Structure formats: C-alpha cells, structure tokens
Amino acid sequence: MSEITANLVKQLRDKTGVGMMDCKTALKENNGDIEASIDWLRTKGIAKASKKEGRIASEGLISLILEENLAAIVEINTETDFVARNEDFQRIVETLTKISLLSEDLEDMKSKKIKEKELSIEDFIMEAITSIGEKINLRRMKKIEIENGLIVSYVHNQVCEGMGKIGVLVSLESDSDSEKLKDLGKKIAMHIAATNPVSIDINEIPEETLEREKKVLSEEARSTGKPENIIEKITEGRLNKFYEENVLLEQTFVIDGESKIETVLNSLDSPVVIKEFVRMELGEGLEKNEEGFSEEVNSLLS
C-alpha cells in the first residue's frame, strides 16, 4: 500500500474541499490515488463536485490579445498579487502576450525571441525576474482563429486592458450583422467565464470525463439499494443534469436565467455557431504554500 503522506492529503483537500480525516480515509481506500479518491468521496456523497479541482492558488495575470480573426490567451504567474498589479510586470506580460499571437503553442512560443531586446523568451523572463524580484512563470497559452465570423473576448476582474483573473475567447461563425454578433458573443463569453463548461456540445465531452462521470453516478445510485432497472433511470437522469450544468449548449443562459444557450444562438437574423472557446482562470490546478499545514496533517497521520 502506498504511503499516505501529508502532501497527498493536502492535494486531495485542495481539490475537493473535504475535511482532512475524510481525505485520509479516501486515500487509504484507494491506495493513495488522488483521482480515484475524488471519485470515492463523490460516491459516498462527501464530495459533490469535481470542479473544485480548478481552485485559484497562485498569483499573476491572464492576458489576451485579439486581432481580427486571430486571438491568443496566456497565463503568466508571479508570487504575489501586489506584483501582478505592478505596471512593470504588466508591460512584461504585454510583451509576452504579443509573442503568443505569433506562436503555434507554448513550446513554439518559448522558442521565440524578443527582437527589440535580442533576447530569447527564457532570458527575457530571467531579466524580468531580476527586475521584479519575484519568480515569473510563463505557464500556458492557446491561440484560436476563424474564417467566416469573428472572435470575441472577455476579461473578468480586469486590472488593466486585456488582463485579469479570468479570460475567455469565443469564436462565432455566422452571417449576422457584425455588431449584433459581437454583442451576443460578449454575453456568451461572460456566460462561459461564470459557468466554466467542459465542452460546446455533448459529443465533444472528453470520453475519459464522460466515462468517469457515468461510473460515479451509477455507483452513487447503486448505493441506494434500489433495483438495477431503477438505478439505470436514476443514472440517466443525473447524467442529463450533468449535461445541463457542464455542456455549453445545454446550459441556461446566465444573462436571463431562462433560455438555453442553443436557443440564444438562434436569436439573430442568421444562425450562430460556436466554433471554439477557451477559458483560462488564474492558478487553475496550482497550489499556494500554507505554512504549518504539514505539521497539522502529520499529527493526524501518526
């Protein structure tokens, strides 16, 4: 059996919000496997949602750039929110964000150079670290483009133009009036920022995510002791609820609290198709240091 360490318990608690003793029990039951422990807690009704895995746990900025049919979004981390609000740091982020628009992916971006400074991205960041006095990390980037339509952006908790805590890019394909399409796109981007959908439609849900959800829901229903045919109906109903909460086209529009997103897309003079969206939230999956936590957990593990 794997050793249940303080760090494992901390990781599970950060992902689920569950008490330490329950985390310890779950890890023991699942041989220290974090993901299996999350599912185990959910089947027991202790952890109700897996979306807590995206807790904000570091500082920095989400930054985006948009030029006609092309857009990019990056996450650049630093140690404190104080530095994130520093204009010098924001200029560094702006420079890196411009490079992202010329890059295919994160690795390609890291291979670029800052021409005006004749520095590699790595050396540019090292220079910035020396200047700012805190660790700076270019964590991730994503670029999208569209041919017939437009891309709309939204930044939540904006600290300066195009930079904040949550960033969203949405590409919309339509022959509708561009201003009306842009207005609708902005509202949909705000909706995505608020609801964090896993996919555009049901068919695009990652197979691993869907199979995992089905397994959790069926085991949770089976624990009620009801007959197998009833369990199937319960699981199907809960899976439909999962779709309504996590699939963009199945979600209820947060702006009016009534319409389905799929219905909203047909509200203009021409149909609107969401081709792609990207949502980045600062610090998803990262953790903050918590002094004294290990000692607290170790006392429970001994």
Tab-separated table of N, CA, C and O in Angstrom, residues 60-64 74-76 84 93 155-167 280-282:
chain	number	residue	atom	x	y	z
A	60	GLY	N	-0.644	36.370	-10.432
A	60	GLY	CA	-0.212	36.686	-11.783
A	60	GLY	C	-1.360	37.238	-12.599
A	60	GLY	O	-2.280	37.859	-12.048
A	61	LEU	N	-1.339	36.980	-13.904
A	61	LEU	CA	-2.375	37.520	-14.785
A	61	LEU	C	-2.717	36.552	-15.914
A	61	LEU	O	-1.859	35.824	-16.406
A	62	ILE	N	-3.979	36.563	-16.277
A	62	ILE	CA	-4.424	36.010	-17.545
A	62	ILE	C	-4.454	37.184	-18.514
A	62	ILE	O	-5.015	38.231	-18.202
A	63	SER	N	-3.841	37.016	-19.672
A	63	SER	CA	-3.763	38.122	-20.633
A	63	SER	C	-4.177	37.627	-22.013
A	63	SER	O	-3.858	36.496	-22.399
A	64	LEU	N	-4.895	38.453	-22.749
A	64	LEU	CA	-5.305	38.045	-24.098
A	64	LEU	C	-5.075	39.164	-25.107
A	64	LEU	O	-4.966	40.337	-24.756
A	74	VAL	N	-2.897	33.867	-22.658
A	74	VAL	CA	-1.780	33.284	-21.903
A	74	VAL	C	-2.021	33.432	-20.406
A	74	VAL	O	-2.761	34.313	-19.955
A	75	GLU	N	-1.374	32.549	-19.648
A	75	GLU	CA	-1.323	32.703	-18.188
A	75	GLU	C	0.134	32.882	-17.802
A	75	GLU	O	0.987	32.057	-18.146
A	76	ILE	N	0.407	33.957	-17.082
A	76	ILE	CA	1.755	34.236	-16.601
A	76	ILE	C	1.669	34.447	-15.095
A	76	ILE	O	0.968	35.337	-14.617
A	84	ALA	N	1.419	41.494	-9.538
A	84	ALA	CA	0.502	41.406	-10.683
A	84	ALA	C	-0.098	42.763	-11.022
A	84	ALA	O	-0.452	43.032	-12.172
A	93	VAL	N	4.130	41.257	-19.266
A	93	VAL	CA	3.033	40.387	-19.718
A	93	VAL	C	2.567	40.803	-21.109
A	93	VAL	O	2.319	39.949	-21.979
A	155	VAL	N	-12.677	39.646	-20.216
A	155	VAL	CA	-11.761	39.509	-19.079
A	155	VAL	C	-12.515	39.843	-17.801
A	155	VAL	O	-13.118	40.910	-17.685
A	156	HIS	N	-12.492	38.911	-16.861
A	156	HIS	CA	-13.150	39.111	-15.574
A	156	HIS	C	-12.127	39.580	-14.542
A	156	HIS	O	-10.981	39.155	-14.567
A	157	ASN	N	-12.559	40.453	-13.651
A	157	ASN	CA	-11.656	41.060	-12.656
A	157	ASN	C	-10.462	41.720	-13.351
A	157	ASN	O	-9.306	41.520	-12.974
A	158	GLN	N	-10.768	42.528	-14.354
A	158	GLN	CA	-9.731	43.170	-15.152
A	158	GLN	C	-8.952	44.185	-14.335
A	158	GLN	O	-9.518	45.035	-13.660
A	159	VAL	N	-7.604	44.090	-14.408
A	159	VAL	CA	-6.764	45.045	-13.692
A	159	VAL	C	-6.209	46.104	-14.648
A	159	VAL	O	-5.822	47.190	-14.223
A	160	CYS	N	-6.129	45.769	-15.935
A	160	CYS	CA	-5.786	46.724	-16.981
A	160	CYS	C	-6.270	46.123	-18.296
A	160	CYS	O	-6.767	44.993	-18.323
A	161	GLU	N	-6.143	46.838	-19.384
A	161	GLU	CA	-6.701	46.402	-20.659
A	161	GLU	C	-6.228	45.000	-21.050
A	161	GLU	O	-5.038	44.746	-21.205
A	162	GLY	N	-7.191	44.084	-21.178
A	162	GLY	CA	-6.887	42.729	-21.634
A	162	GLY	C	-6.243	41.821	-20.623
A	162	GLY	O	-5.807	40.717	-20.967
A	163	MET	N	-6.178	42.230	-19.363
A	163	MET	CA	-5.522	41.419	-18.336
A	163	MET	C	-6.375	41.336	-17.070
A	163	MET	O	-6.930	42.351	-16.631
A	164	GLY	N	-6.477	40.148	-16.510
A	164	GLY	CA	-7.253	39.978	-15.286
A	164	GLY	C	-7.118	38.584	-14.720
A	164	GLY	O	-6.108	37.906	-14.926
A	165	LYS	N	-8.151	38.138	-13.994
A	165	LYS	CA	-8.117	36.853	-13.297
A	165	LYS	C	-8.696	35.709	-14.135
A	165	LYS	O	-8.298	34.558	-13.979
A	166	ILE	N	-9.677	36.012	-14.983
A	166	ILE	CA	-10.266	35.016	-15.876
A	166	ILE	C	-10.351	35.624	-17.263
A	166	ILE	O	-10.789	36.762	-17.425
A	167	GLY	N	-9.923	34.864	-18.267
A	167	GLY	CA	-10.014	35.333	-19.638
A	167	GLY	C	-10.754	34.325	-20.499
A	167	GLY	O	-10.607	33.116	-20.309
A	280	MET	N	-9.542	30.543	-19.455
A	280	MET	CA	-8.423	30.368	-18.537
A	280	MET	C	-8.702	31.120	-17.248
A	280	MET	O	-9.071	32.300	-17.284
A	281	GLU	N	-8.521	30.428	-16.145
A	281	GLU	CA	-8.675	31.045	-14.830
A	281	GLU	C	-7.334	30.990	-14.121
A	281	GLU	O	-6.665	29.947	-14.094
A	282	LEU	N	-6.949	32.099	-13.556
A	282	LEU	CA	-5.643	32.213	-12.920
A	282	LEU	C	-5.441	31.150	-11.850
A	282	LEU	O	-6.257	30.988	-10.949
